[in-house]
RNA sequence: GCGGUCGUAGCUCAAUUGGUUAGAGCGCCGGUUUGUGGUACCGGAGGUUGCGGGUUCAAUCCCCGUCGAUCGCCCCA
């Protein structure tokens, strides 16, 4: 047992009901992003380390300790993608996608971060991602947020999740506010927790979401960004809120919600639930007008979000699994008819399966255990062709469904000859 | 990186203050019964108690380490 291979820490084998939830989240996302005109984009799962290192700037902890980086055989430093945005930005620059701007893109897939696992936090995890590149208008922010809100609604979890919204303003706003916040906390340095004294040097804005009770008192009368907004930044935030309101989206103003990296501008938002403990952010995003320019591309405004598939999957209701029609040959000599029936059913769009082994009785038992919707017994009619007996197993396997089955057998009729349909 | 809790059949869990051949349900395999079929009964397989070391006459239980899981902190792109 101990010699058997064990999956690496923080990875998961997703199966059964959990896999069905996972799948449901992705399917819903794919459907909705189509409704909003977001095209699918595929970018590499690994990139040159510099792609992520640059987008993360000098956040040394993140770059040095929390990325899966290694040297390939050519001696190049490679990193497993810890986020989508940097790779998409790289692709945008490299392929000259500015010709397509404004470009609406969607992606989903695995991401990797070398972190201590917690509830809803893994080393290989999966995210949905939606980005609008090359649009400076607040309408783009409205649209990506609307997509996120719609997704939560379709997943049936909108009631558990709150949209927290803030603005970082433009660069002038941000630097003025940031400096004021730093000055405020510096003036009360001795009252800050040890962690926050460290933040004061590394990233003062992060003190705003400290969990320390003592810090919170100081945070309460920290300078507010609203007092530093330039006319332009204020107008942008105003337009965003008007757009959201007109779209029927509700939100909570979160004046202390921030992004540490300074290429973020204007909108910052997170959809948060309290149903998942400390890892309550289910979708997070914002506008990152400074990123593409910083990575060496043309100055390009952009806005987007990413959502944790695992976290979303934990919140969705149990999807109904199964629902197959089990085809059972009453006797071995009916197997050929059963194969034919199964084939026809599938080509007519019915989900169905035949058991691999066991006699008819056993197959019935297993079909029931597996949650089949109905059992279709294939028999031999007195005239020699196949005869069928339908046994519904679930309440919603109703008359319409039975009629469809009748139509199926009618189709078989022309192929096989004499057919009789027996229903109970 | 730091701290708390946890780790016993395939799964969910038991096992009196450390005490003899570590149990049950479900699942799995086989049989009987039933017979348009989810039944009931009988039997069977399956564990070096995560792994390694220590204390003890004796360890699932106590101690140390390690690997995982879980909850929180740090971090959060």
Coordinates of C-alpha atoms (C1' of nucleotides) in Angstrom, one line a residue:
Chain A
X1 CA 0.0 0.0 0.0
X2 CA 2.7 2.4 0.9
X3 CA 4.6 1.4 -2.2
X4 CA 1.7 2.3 -4.4
X5 CA 2.0 5.6 -6.2
X6 CA 0.4 8.6 -4.4
X7 CA -0.8 11.7 -6.1
X8 CA 1.3 14.8 -5.4
X9 CA 0.2 17.1 -2.7
X10 CA -2.5 19.5 -3.6
X11 CA -3.6 17.6 -6.7
X12 CA -6.9 15.8 -7.1
X13 CA -8.5 12.9 -8.8
X14 CA -12.0 14.1 -9.6
X15 CA -14.6 11.5 -10.1
X16 CA -18.3 10.7 -9.9
X17 CA -20.5 13.4 -8.5
X18 CA -17.6 15.9 -8.1
X19 CA -16.7 15.4 -11.7
X20 CA -20.3 16.0 -12.7
X21 CA -20.3 19.3 -10.8
X22 CA -17.0 20.3 -12.4
X23 CA -18.3 19.4 -15.8
X24 CA -21.5 21.3 -15.2
X25 CA -19.6 24.5 -14.3
X26 CA -17.5 24.3 -17.5
X27 CA -20.5 23.5 -19.8
X28 CA -22.4 26.4 -18.4
X29 CA -19.5 28.8 -18.8
X30 CA -18.9 27.7 -22.4
X31 CA -22.6 28.2 -23.2
X32 CA -22.7 31.7 -21.7
X33 CA -19.5 33.0 -23.0
X34 CA -20.9 32.2 -26.5
X35 CA -23.9 34.2 -25.7
X36 CA -21.7 37.2 -24.8
X37 CA -19.5 36.7 -27.9
X38 CA -16.4 35.6 -26.1
X39 CA -14.3 33.3 -28.4
X40 CA -12.3 30.5 -27.1
X41 CA -8.6 31.0 -26.8
X42 CA -6.0 28.3 -26.0
X43 CA -2.6 29.4 -24.6
X44 CA 0.2 27.1 -23.4
X45 CA 0.1 25.5 -20.0
X46 CA 3.7 26.4 -19.7
X47 CA 5.6 29.5 -20.7
X48 CA 9.0 31.0 -20.4
X49 CA 9.3 32.0 -16.7
X50 CA 9.8 35.7 -17.7
X51 CA 6.2 35.9 -19.0
X52 CA 4.9 35.4 -15.5
X53 CA 7.8 37.0 -13.6
X54 CA 7.3 40.2 -15.5
X55 CA 3.5 40.4 -15.1
X56 CA 4.0 39.8 -11.4
X57 CA 6.7 42.5 -11.1
X58 CA 8.7 42.5 -7.9
X59 CA 6.3 40.5 -5.7
X60 CA 9.3 38.3 -4.8
X61 CA 7.4 35.8 -2.6
X62 CA 5.0 34.9 -5.4
X63 CA 7.7 34.7 -8.1
X64 CA 10.3 32.8 -6.1
X65 CA 8.3 30.6 -4.0
X66 CA 4.8 30.1 -5.4
X67 CA 5.5 29.2 -9.0
X68 CA 6.2 25.8 -10.5
X69 CA 9.4 26.7 -12.3
X70 CA 12.1 24.4 -13.7
X71 CA 14.8 24.3 -16.3
X72 CA 14.1 22.4 -19.5
X73 CA 16.7 20.3 -21.3
X74 CA 17.8 23.3 -23.3
X75 CA 18.5 25.2 -20.1
X76 CA 15.6 27.6 -20.4
X77 CA 13.5 28.5 -17.4
X78 CA 10.0 27.3 -17.8
X79 CA 7.0 27.9 -15.5
X80 CA 3.7 26.1 -15.3
X81 CA 1.1 28.8 -15.8
X82 CA -0.1 30.2 -12.4
X83 CA -2.7 32.4 -14.2
X84 CA -4.3 32.9 -17.6
X85 CA -3.9 36.7 -18.1
X86 CA -0.1 36.8 -18.6
X87 CA -0.1 34.1 -21.2
X88 CA -3.0 35.7 -23.0
X89 CA -1.3 39.1 -22.9
X90 CA 1.9 37.5 -24.3
X91 CA -0.1 35.9 -27.1
X92 CA -1.8 39.2 -27.8
X93 CA 1.5 40.9 -28.2
X94 CA 3.3 38.1 -30.1
X95 CA 0.5 37.5 -32.6
X96 CA -0.5 41.1 -33.2
X97 CA -4.0 40.6 -32.0
X98 CA -4.4 44.3 -31.6
X99 CA -5.8 44.1 -35.2
X100 CA -8.8 42.3 -33.7
X101 CA -9.4 44.8 -30.8
X102 CA -11.6 44.9 -29.0
X103 CA -11.0 41.2 -28.5
X104 CA -13.2 39.1 -26.2
X105 CA -11.6 35.9 -25.2
X106 CA -12.5 33.0 -22.9
X107 CA -10.4 30.1 -21.6
X108 CA -10.5 27.4 -19.0
X109 CA -8.1 24.8 -17.8
X110 CA -5.5 23.9 -15.2
X111 CA -3.3 26.3 -13.4
X112 CA -0.4 25.6 -11.0
X113 CA 0.7 27.4 -7.8
X114 CA 3.1 26.0 -5.2
X115 CA 1.0 26.7 -2.2
X116 CA -0.2 25.0 1.0
X117 CA -3.5 23.3 0.2
X118 CA -6.6 24.4 1.9
X119 CA -10.3 24.1 1.4
X120 CA -10.8 25.1 -2.3
X121 CA -7.1 25.7 -2.8
X122 CA -5.0 23.3 -4.7
X123 CA -1.6 23.2 -6.3
X124 CA -3.2 22.1 -9.6
X125 CA -6.5 23.8 -9.8
X126 CA -8.7 25.0 -12.6
X127 CA -10.2 28.3 -13.6
X128 CA -12.5 29.9 -16.0
X129 CA -11.2 33.0 -17.6
X130 CA -12.8 35.9 -19.5
X131 CA -10.9 38.9 -20.9
X132 CA -11.7 41.9 -23.1
X133 CA -8.5 43.2 -24.6
X134 CA -8.2 46.6 -26.3
X135 CA -11.3 48.3 -24.9
X136 CA -10.9 51.3 -22.6
X137 CA -14.6 51.8 -22.2
X138 CA -16.4 51.1 -18.9
X139 CA -18.9 49.2 -21.0
X140 CA -16.3 46.4 -21.3
X141 CA -16.2 46.2 -17.5
X142 CA -19.9 46.1 -17.4
X143 CA -20.0 43.2 -19.9
X144 CA -17.4 41.0 -18.2
X145 CA -19.1 41.5 -14.9
X146 CA -22.5 40.8 -16.4
X147 CA -21.1 37.6 -17.8
X148 CA -19.8 36.6 -14.3
X149 CA -23.1 37.5 -12.7
X150 CA -25.0 35.6 -15.3
X151 CA -22.8 32.5 -14.8
X152 CA -23.5 32.5 -11.1
X153 CA -27.1 32.9 -11.7
X154 CA -27.3 30.1 -14.2
X155 CA -25.4 27.9 -11.8
X156 CA -28.0 28.6 -9.2
X157 CA -25.6 30.1 -6.7
X158 CA -26.1 33.8 -7.2
X159 CA -27.9 33.9 -3.8
X160 CA -24.8 32.7 -2.0
X161 CA -22.5 35.1 -3.6
X162 CA -22.0 38.9 -3.3
X163 CA -20.3 41.1 -5.8
X164 CA -17.8 43.4 -4.1
X165 CA -16.8 46.3 -6.2
X166 CA -14.2 49.0 -6.0
X167 CA -12.1 51.3 -8.1
X168 CA -8.3 51.8 -8.0
X169 CA -8.7 54.9 -10.1
X170 CA -6.2 56.0 -12.7
X171 CA -2.4 56.1 -12.0
X172 CA -2.6 59.6 -10.5
X173 CA -5.5 58.6 -8.2
X174 CA -3.8 55.4 -7.3
X175 CA -0.5 56.8 -6.3
X176 CA -2.0 59.6 -4.3
X177 CA -4.3 57.4 -2.4
X178 CA -1.7 54.7 -1.9
X179 CA 0.8 57.3 -0.5
X180 CA -1.9 58.6 1.8
X181 CA -2.7 55.1 3.1
X182 CA 0.9 54.3 3.7
X183 CA 1.3 57.6 5.6
X184 CA -1.7 56.9 7.7
X185 CA -0.5 53.5 8.8
X186 CA 3.1 54.7 9.2
X187 CA 1.8 57.3 11.7
X188 CA 0.3 54.4 13.7
X189 CA 3.1 51.9 13.1
X190 CA 3.4 50.8 16.7
X191 CA -0.3 49.9 16.9
X192 CA -0.1 47.7 13.8
X193 CA 0.2 43.9 14.0
X194 CA 3.6 42.4 13.2
X195 CA 2.3 41.2 9.9
X196 CA 1.0 44.6 9.0
X197 CA 4.3 46.3 10.0
X198 CA 5.9 44.1 7.4
X199 CA 3.2 45.0 4.9
X200 CA 3.8 48.6 5.5
X201 CA 7.1 48.2 3.8
X202 CA 6.2 45.6 1.2
X203 CA 2.6 46.5 0.2
X204 CA 0.8 49.0 2.4
X205 CA -2.5 48.7 0.6
X206 CA -2.7 45.1 1.8
X207 CA -3.1 46.3 5.4
X208 CA -6.6 47.3 4.3
X209 CA -7.7 43.7 4.3
X210 CA -5.8 42.6 7.4
X211 CA -7.7 40.1 9.5
X212 CA -6.2 41.4 12.7
X213 CA -8.7 43.0 15.0
X214 CA -6.3 45.7 16.1
X215 CA -5.5 46.6 12.5
X216 CA -9.1 46.8 11.6
X217 CA -9.6 49.7 14.0
X218 CA -6.9 51.6 12.1
X219 CA -8.2 50.5 8.8
X220 CA -11.6 52.0 9.6
X221 CA -10.3 55.6 9.5
X222 CA -7.8 55.1 6.8
X223 CA -8.0 57.5 3.8
X224 CA -10.7 56.5 1.3
X225 CA -10.0 56.3 -2.4
X226 CA -13.1 58.4 -3.1
X227 CA -11.3 61.4 -1.8
X228 CA -8.5 61.0 -4.3
X229 CA -10.3 60.2 -7.5
X230 CA -9.5 62.4 -10.4
X231 CA -12.4 63.7 -12.4
X232 CA -11.6 61.2 -15.1
X233 CA -11.4 58.3 -12.7
X234 CA -14.5 59.3 -11.0
X235 CA -16.4 59.5 -14.2
X236 CA -15.2 56.1 -15.2
X237 CA -16.4 54.5 -12.0
X238 CA -19.7 56.4 -12.3
X239 CA -20.2 55.1 -15.8
X240 CA -19.4 51.6 -14.6
X241 CA -21.9 51.7 -11.8
X242 CA -24.6 53.1 -14.1
X243 CA -24.0 50.3 -16.5
X244 CA -24.3 47.7 -13.9
X245 CA -27.4 49.2 -12.5
X246 CA -29.0 49.3 -15.9
X247 CA -28.0 45.6 -16.4
X248 CA -29.8 44.7 -13.2
X249 CA -26.7 43.7 -11.3
X250 CA -26.5 44.3 -7.6
X251 CA -23.2 44.9 -5.8
X252 CA -21.7 46.1 -2.6
X253 CA -19.2 48.9 -2.6
X254 CA -16.0 47.5 -1.1
X255 CA -13.8 50.6 -0.5
X256 CA -11.0 48.4 0.9
X257 CA -10.8 45.9 -1.9
X258 CA -7.5 46.3 -3.7
X259 CA -5.0 44.8 -6.1
X260 CA -1.4 44.9 -5.2
X261 CA 0.1 45.2 -8.7
X262 CA 0.2 48.6 -10.1
X263 CA -0.9 47.8 -13.6
X264 CA -4.4 47.5 -12.3
X265 CA -6.6 50.6 -13.0
X266 CA -10.2 51.5 -12.3
X267 CA -12.4 48.5 -11.6
X268 CA -11.6 45.8 -9.1
X269 CA -14.2 43.3 -8.2
X270 CA -14.7 40.0 -6.5
X271 CA -17.6 37.7 -6.2
X272 CA -17.4 36.4 -2.6
X273 CA -19.3 33.7 -0.6
X274 CA -19.0 32.9 3.0
X275 CA -19.8 29.3 2.4
X276 CA -16.2 28.3 1.7
X277 CA -14.3 29.4 4.8
X278 CA -11.2 31.5 4.2
X279 CA -11.1 30.9 0.5
X280 CA -14.4 32.7 -0.3
X281 CA -13.5 34.4 -3.5
X282 CA -15.2 32.6 -6.3
X283 CA -14.6 35.0 -9.2
X284 CA -12.1 37.8 -9.1
X285 CA -11.1 40.4 -11.7
X286 CA -10.5 43.9 -12.7
X287 CA -9.1 46.3 -15.2
X288 CA -5.4 45.9 -16.0
X289 CA -4.7 48.7 -18.5
X290 CA -1.0 48.8 -17.6
X291 CA -0.1 45.2 -18.1
X292 CA 0.4 44.7 -21.9
X293 CA 2.4 47.8 -22.2
X294 CA 4.5 46.8 -19.2
X295 CA 5.2 43.4 -20.9
X296 CA 6.6 45.1 -23.9
X297 CA 3.5 45.4 -26.1
X298 CA 1.5 48.5 -27.2
X299 CA -0.3 50.3 -24.5
X300 CA -3.5 48.3 -24.4
X301 CA -6.5 48.7 -22.0
X302 CA -8.0 45.4 -20.8
X303 CA -10.3 44.0 -18.3
X304 CA -11.2 40.5 -17.2
X305 CA -11.8 38.0 -14.5
X306 CA -11.0 34.4 -13.5
X307 CA -13.1 32.1 -11.5
X308 CA -12.2 29.0 -9.6
X309 CA -13.9 25.9 -11.0
X310 CA -13.4 23.8 -7.9
X311 CA -14.9 26.5 -5.7
X312 CA -17.9 27.1 -8.0
X313 CA -18.4 23.3 -8.2
X314 CA -18.5 23.1 -4.5
X315 CA -21.4 25.5 -4.4
X316 CA -23.6 24.1 -7.2
X317 CA -26.4 21.8 -6.4
X318 CA -25.9 18.1 -7.0
X319 CA -26.4 17.6 -10.7
X320 CA -28.4 14.6 -11.7
X321 CA -26.2 11.9 -12.9
X322 CA -27.1 8.8 -14.9
X323 CA -30.3 8.9 -16.8
X324 CA -29.3 6.2 -19.2
X325 CA -31.6 3.6 -20.8
X326 CA -30.3 0.2 -20.0
X327 CA -30.8 -2.3 -22.8
X328 CA -31.1 -5.8 -21.6
X329 CA -31.3 -8.9 -23.8
X330 CA -33.7 -11.2 -22.1
X331 CA -31.8 -14.2 -23.3
X332 CA -28.4 -14.6 -25.0
X333 CA -30.0 -15.3 -28.4
X334 CA -31.4 -11.8 -28.3
X335 CA -28.1 -10.1 -28.0
X336 CA -27.8 -9.3 -31.7
X337 CA -31.1 -7.5 -31.5
X338 CA -30.0 -5.7 -28.4
X339 CA -26.8 -4.4 -30.1
X340 CA -28.9 -3.2 -33.0
X341 CA -31.4 -1.5 -30.7
X342 CA -28.7 0.2 -28.7
X343 CA -27.0 1.5 -31.8
X344 CA -30.3 2.9 -33.2
X345 CA -31.2 4.5 -29.9
X346 CA -27.9 6.2 -29.6
X347 CA -28.1 7.5 -33.1
X348 CA -31.5 8.9 -32.3
X349 CA -29.9 10.8 -29.4
X350 CA -30.8 8.5 -26.6
X351 CA -28.2 7.8 -23.9
X352 CA -28.2 4.1 -23.4
X353 CA -25.9 1.3 -22.6
X354 CA -25.7 -2.5 -22.6
X355 CA -24.1 -4.4 -19.8
X356 CA -20.9 -6.2 -20.5
X357 CA -21.6 -9.3 -18.4
X358 CA -24.1 -11.2 -16.3
X359 CA -27.4 -12.7 -17.1
X360 CA -30.5 -10.6 -17.6
X361 CA -31.4 -10.6 -13.9
X362 CA -28.0 -9.4 -12.9
X363 CA -28.1 -6.7 -15.6
X364 CA -31.4 -5.4 -14.2
X365 CA -30.0 -5.2 -10.7
X366 CA -27.0 -3.3 -11.9
X367 CA -29.0 -1.0 -14.1
X368 CA -31.1 0.0 -11.1
X369 CA -28.0 0.5 -9.0
X370 CA -26.5 2.7 -11.7
X371 CA -29.5 4.9 -11.7
X372 CA -30.9 4.0 -15.2
X373 CA -34.0 5.9 -16.3
X374 CA -35.6 2.8 -17.7
X375 CA -34.9 -0.7 -18.8
X376 CA -35.6 -1.8 -22.3
X377 CA -35.9 -5.5 -22.5
X378 CA -35.2 -7.0 -25.9
X379 CA -37.0 -10.2 -26.6
X380 CA -37.9 -12.4 -29.5
X381 CA -41.5 -11.9 -30.8
X382 CA -43.4 -15.0 -31.7
X383 CA -43.1 -14.0 -35.4
X384 CA -39.3 -14.0 -35.0
X385 CA -38.4 -10.3 -34.9
X386 CA -37.5 -8.3 -31.8
X387 CA -40.1 -7.4 -29.2
X388 CA -39.6 -4.8 -26.5
X389 CA -40.7 -4.3 -23.0
X390 CA -40.1 -1.0 -21.4
X391 CA -39.8 -0.7 -17.6
X392 CA -39.6 2.9 -16.4
X393 CA -37.5 3.4 -13.3
X394 CA -38.0 7.1 -12.6
X395 CA -41.1 9.2 -12.2
X396 CA -40.2 11.7 -14.9
X397 CA -39.8 8.9 -17.5
X398 CA -43.2 9.9 -18.7
X399 CA -45.5 9.2 -21.6
X400 CA -43.7 11.5 -24.0
X401 CA -40.6 9.5 -23.4
X402 CA -42.4 6.3 -23.9
X403 CA -43.9 7.6 -27.2
X404 CA -40.4 8.4 -28.3
X405 CA -39.4 4.9 -27.6
X406 CA -42.3 3.8 -29.7
X407 CA -41.1 5.9 -32.5
X408 CA -37.7 4.3 -32.2
X409 CA -39.1 0.9 -32.5
X410 CA -41.1 2.0 -35.4
X411 CA -37.8 3.0 -37.0
X412 CA -36.5 -0.4 -36.3
X413 CA -39.5 -1.9 -37.8
X414 CA -38.5 -1.0 -41.3
X415 CA -35.0 -2.4 -40.8
X416 CA -35.7 -5.6 -39.0
X417 CA -39.1 -6.6 -40.0
X418 CA -41.9 -7.6 -37.7
X419 CA -41.8 -5.8 -34.4
X420 CA -44.2 -5.7 -31.6
X421 CA -44.0 -3.2 -28.8
X422 CA -45.1 -4.2 -25.4
X423 CA -45.4 -1.6 -22.7
X424 CA -46.5 -2.0 -19.1
Chain B
rG1 C1' 6.9 29.1 5.4
rC2 C1' 4.0 28.8 10.6
rG3 C1' 0.2 26.6 14.0
rG4 C1' -4.3 23.2 15.4
rU5 C1' -6.9 18.5 14.3
rC6 C1' -6.8 13.9 11.8
rG7 C1' -4.9 9.0 9.1
rU8 C1' -8.0 1.5 11.1
rA9 C1' -10.9 -3.5 4.9
rG10 C1' -12.7 -0.7 -1.7
rC11 C1' -16.1 3.2 1.1
rU12 C1' -18.3 5.2 6.0
rC13 C1' -16.9 4.2 10.8
rA14 C1' -16.1 0.9 15.8
rA15 C1' -12.4 -1.2 19.1
rU16 C1' -13.6 0.0 27.3
rU17 C1' -7.8 4.0 31.5
rG18 C1' -2.1 0.6 26.3
rG19 C1' -4.0 -6.1 27.1
rU20 C1' -4.9 -11.9 23.8
rU21 C1' -7.3 -14.4 17.1
rA22 C1' -8.8 -5.5 15.2
rG23 C1' -15.2 -5.5 14.4
rA24 C1' -19.9 -3.6 11.9
rG25 C1' -22.7 -1.6 7.8
rC26 C1' -22.4 -0.8 2.7
rG27 C1' -19.8 -2.6 -1.5
rC28 C1' -17.5 -7.0 -4.0
rC29 C1' -17.5 -12.6 -5.1
rG30 C1' -20.4 -17.3 -4.8
rG31 C1' -24.9 -20.0 -3.5
rU32 C1' -30.2 -20.6 -2.2
rU33 C1' -35.0 -18.2 -2.4
rU34 C1' -38.1 -15.0 -5.3
rG35 C1' -39.7 -14.3 -10.4
rU36 C1' -41.3 -8.8 -15.3
rG37 C1' -37.5 -8.6 -11.6
rG38 C1' -34.3 -2.9 -6.5
rU39 C1' -36.2 -9.1 -2.2
rA40 C1' -34.7 -12.2 1.8
rC41 C1' -31.3 -15.7 3.7
rC42 C1' -26.5 -18.5 3.8
rG43 C1' -21.4 -18.4 2.8
rG44 C1' -16.6 -16.2 1.1
rA45 C1' -12.6 -13.0 -0.1
rG46 C1' -10.4 -8.5 1.7
rG47 C1' -6.2 -5.0 7.1
rU48 C1' 2.0 -5.4 8.6
rU49 C1' -4.1 0.0 11.8
rG50 C1' -0.4 5.8 6.1
rC51 C1' 5.0 5.0 6.4
rG52 C1' 9.7 4.7 9.6
rG53 C1' 11.7 4.7 14.3
rG54 C1' 11.2 4.8 19.8
rU55 C1' 9.1 3.6 25.0
rU56 C1' 6.8 -1.0 27.1
rC57 C1' 6.2 -7.7 29.2
rA58 C1' 2.5 -5.8 25.6
rA59 C1' 1.0 -0.2 21.1
rU60 C1' -4.7 1.2 16.6
rC61 C1' -4.0 3.8 21.5
rC62 C1' 2.0 7.0 24.3
rC63 C1' 6.6 9.8 22.1
rC64 C1' 9.7 11.4 17.7
rG65 C1' 10.2 11.8 12.5
rU66 C1' 8.0 11.6 7.7
rC67 C1' 4.1 11.5 3.9
rG68 C1' -0.9 12.9 3.1
rA69 C1' -5.7 15.1 4.4
rU70 C1' -8.2 19.0 6.9
rC71 C1' -8.9 24.0 9.4
rG72 C1' -6.6 28.7 10.1
rC73 C1' -2.3 32.2 9.5
rC74 C1' 1.2 34.2 5.7
rC75 C1' 0.5 34.9 0.5
rC76 C1' -3.1 35.7 -3.1
rA77 C1' -1.3 37.0 -9.7

